[in-house]
Amino acid sequence: MTTSKKRIAILISGRGSNMKSLVEACRAPDYPAEPVVVISNRPDAPGLQWAKEQGLPTLGLDHKRYESREHFDGQLMSVLEMSRVDLVCLAGFMRLMTPSLVERWRDRMLNIHPALLPSFKGLHTHERALAAGVKIHGCTVHLVRPEMDEGPIIGQAAVPVLEGDTFDTLAARVLAAEHELYPRCLALYASGQAIVENERVSIRAAERRDGGLLVPQIVD
Ligand code: GRF
């Protein structure tokens, strides 16, 4: 376990339930990360209000006020640097980033995607999973690369697709798994137990879990 907590920025665009699960996990004294800023590209995002109420530094960076993606990302980059951020956690941040921003944060930026990558990249994952008739669905936490929903996988959680599932029932089941998976993957990565090498993440140690979480292999 590391001695100093990693300083994280959490980027959101809306509800912010994954941000909330990360912030709540960070409250544990032995959790290896602490939130130092919550940023939204939509200043009216409900999640931003919640973060403010928790006393966290928040910033609404309205992307519509920037003349280009490069300008917006430049501003975002300055804020991250000024806040001395170690790791960036994308949590429902619905905005494509320029490759230069992503490269600058290579191996220091995580994302959660509501599907078992590499299946169902992009939007509307639950509708597409239902339409495809898959029996197992889930979510993935991965390191961010310039290509959308690409990057070394830190962890995945699987949930069953049940007879009679609708978008709402399946989305709720996946979201509950997201709220467990993201804090767990961030802890593994921030503590140095998960490391990336040759575009694969290996986990040095991991506790076993029930409840459909696909637990990474213990390699030492
Ligand atoms: C989550 O399903 C996340 O996986 C996806 O966007 C959704 C955001 O939800 N990237 P919330 O804002 O965290 O509640």
GROMACS .gro file of N, CA and C and ligand atoms in nm, residues 14-19 91-92 94 112-114 175 178, ligand 1:
model
   56
   14GLY      N    1  -2.325   1.453  -1.590
   14GLY     CA    2  -2.467   1.450  -1.552
   14GLY      C    3  -2.491   1.409  -1.409
   15ARG      N    4  -2.564   1.300  -1.395
   15ARG     CA    5  -2.610   1.251  -1.265
   15ARG      C    6  -2.498   1.232  -1.163
   16GLY      N    7  -2.390   1.169  -1.208
   16GLY     CA    8  -2.272   1.158  -1.119
   16GLY      C    9  -2.277   1.048  -1.016
   17SER      N   10  -2.354   0.941  -1.045
   17SER     CA   11  -2.361   0.836  -0.942
   17SER      C   12  -2.228   0.762  -0.927
   18ASN      N   13  -2.153   0.747  -1.034
   18ASN     CA   14  -2.020   0.683  -1.021
   18ASN      C   15  -1.923   0.774  -0.947
   19MET      N   16  -1.933   0.903  -0.972
   19MET     CA   17  -1.850   0.999  -0.898
   19MET      C   18  -1.878   0.985  -0.748
   91ALA      N   19  -1.613   0.970  -1.527
   91ALA     CA   20  -1.729   0.902  -1.467
   91ALA      C   21  -1.855   0.958  -1.533
   92GLY      N   22  -1.886   0.903  -1.652
   92GLY     CA   23  -1.998   0.957  -1.726
   92GLY      C   24  -1.965   1.092  -1.786
   94MET      N   25  -1.930   1.283  -2.091
   94MET     CA   26  -1.981   1.254  -2.225
   94MET      C   27  -1.920   1.348  -2.329
  112ILE      N   28  -1.499   0.445  -1.693
  112ILE     CA   29  -1.590   0.331  -1.675
  112ILE      C   30  -1.686   0.327  -1.792
  113HIS      N   31  -1.702   0.208  -1.848
  113HIS     CA   32  -1.789   0.190  -1.964
  113HIS      C   33  -1.896   0.087  -1.929
  114PRO      N   34  -2.022   0.115  -1.961
  114PRO     CA   35  -2.129   0.024  -1.919
  114PRO      C   36  -2.149  -0.095  -2.014
  175LEU      N   37  -2.559  -0.068  -1.334
  175LEU     CA   38  -2.515   0.049  -1.258
  175LEU      C   39  -2.473   0.010  -1.116
  178GLU      N   40  -2.138  -0.119  -1.145
  178GLU     CA   41  -2.042  -0.010  -1.169
  178GLU      C   42  -1.997   0.052  -1.037
  221GRF     C1   43  -2.253   0.520  -1.644
  221GRF     O1   44  -2.332   0.414  -1.688
  221GRF     C2   45  -2.114   0.510  -1.699
  221GRF     O2   46  -2.070   0.379  -1.713
  221GRF     C3   47  -2.126   0.575  -1.833
  221GRF     O3   48  -2.216   0.681  -1.815
  221GRF     C4   49  -2.301   0.652  -1.704
  221GRF     C5   50  -2.285   0.766  -1.609
  221GRF     O4   51  -2.372   0.756  -1.498
  221GRF     N1   52  -1.997   0.612  -1.885
  221GRF     P1   53  -2.345   0.843  -1.369
  221GRF     O5   54  -2.338   0.989  -1.414
  221GRF     O6   55  -2.214   0.799  -1.311
  221GRF     O7   56  -2.460   0.818  -1.279
   0.00000   0.00000   0.00000
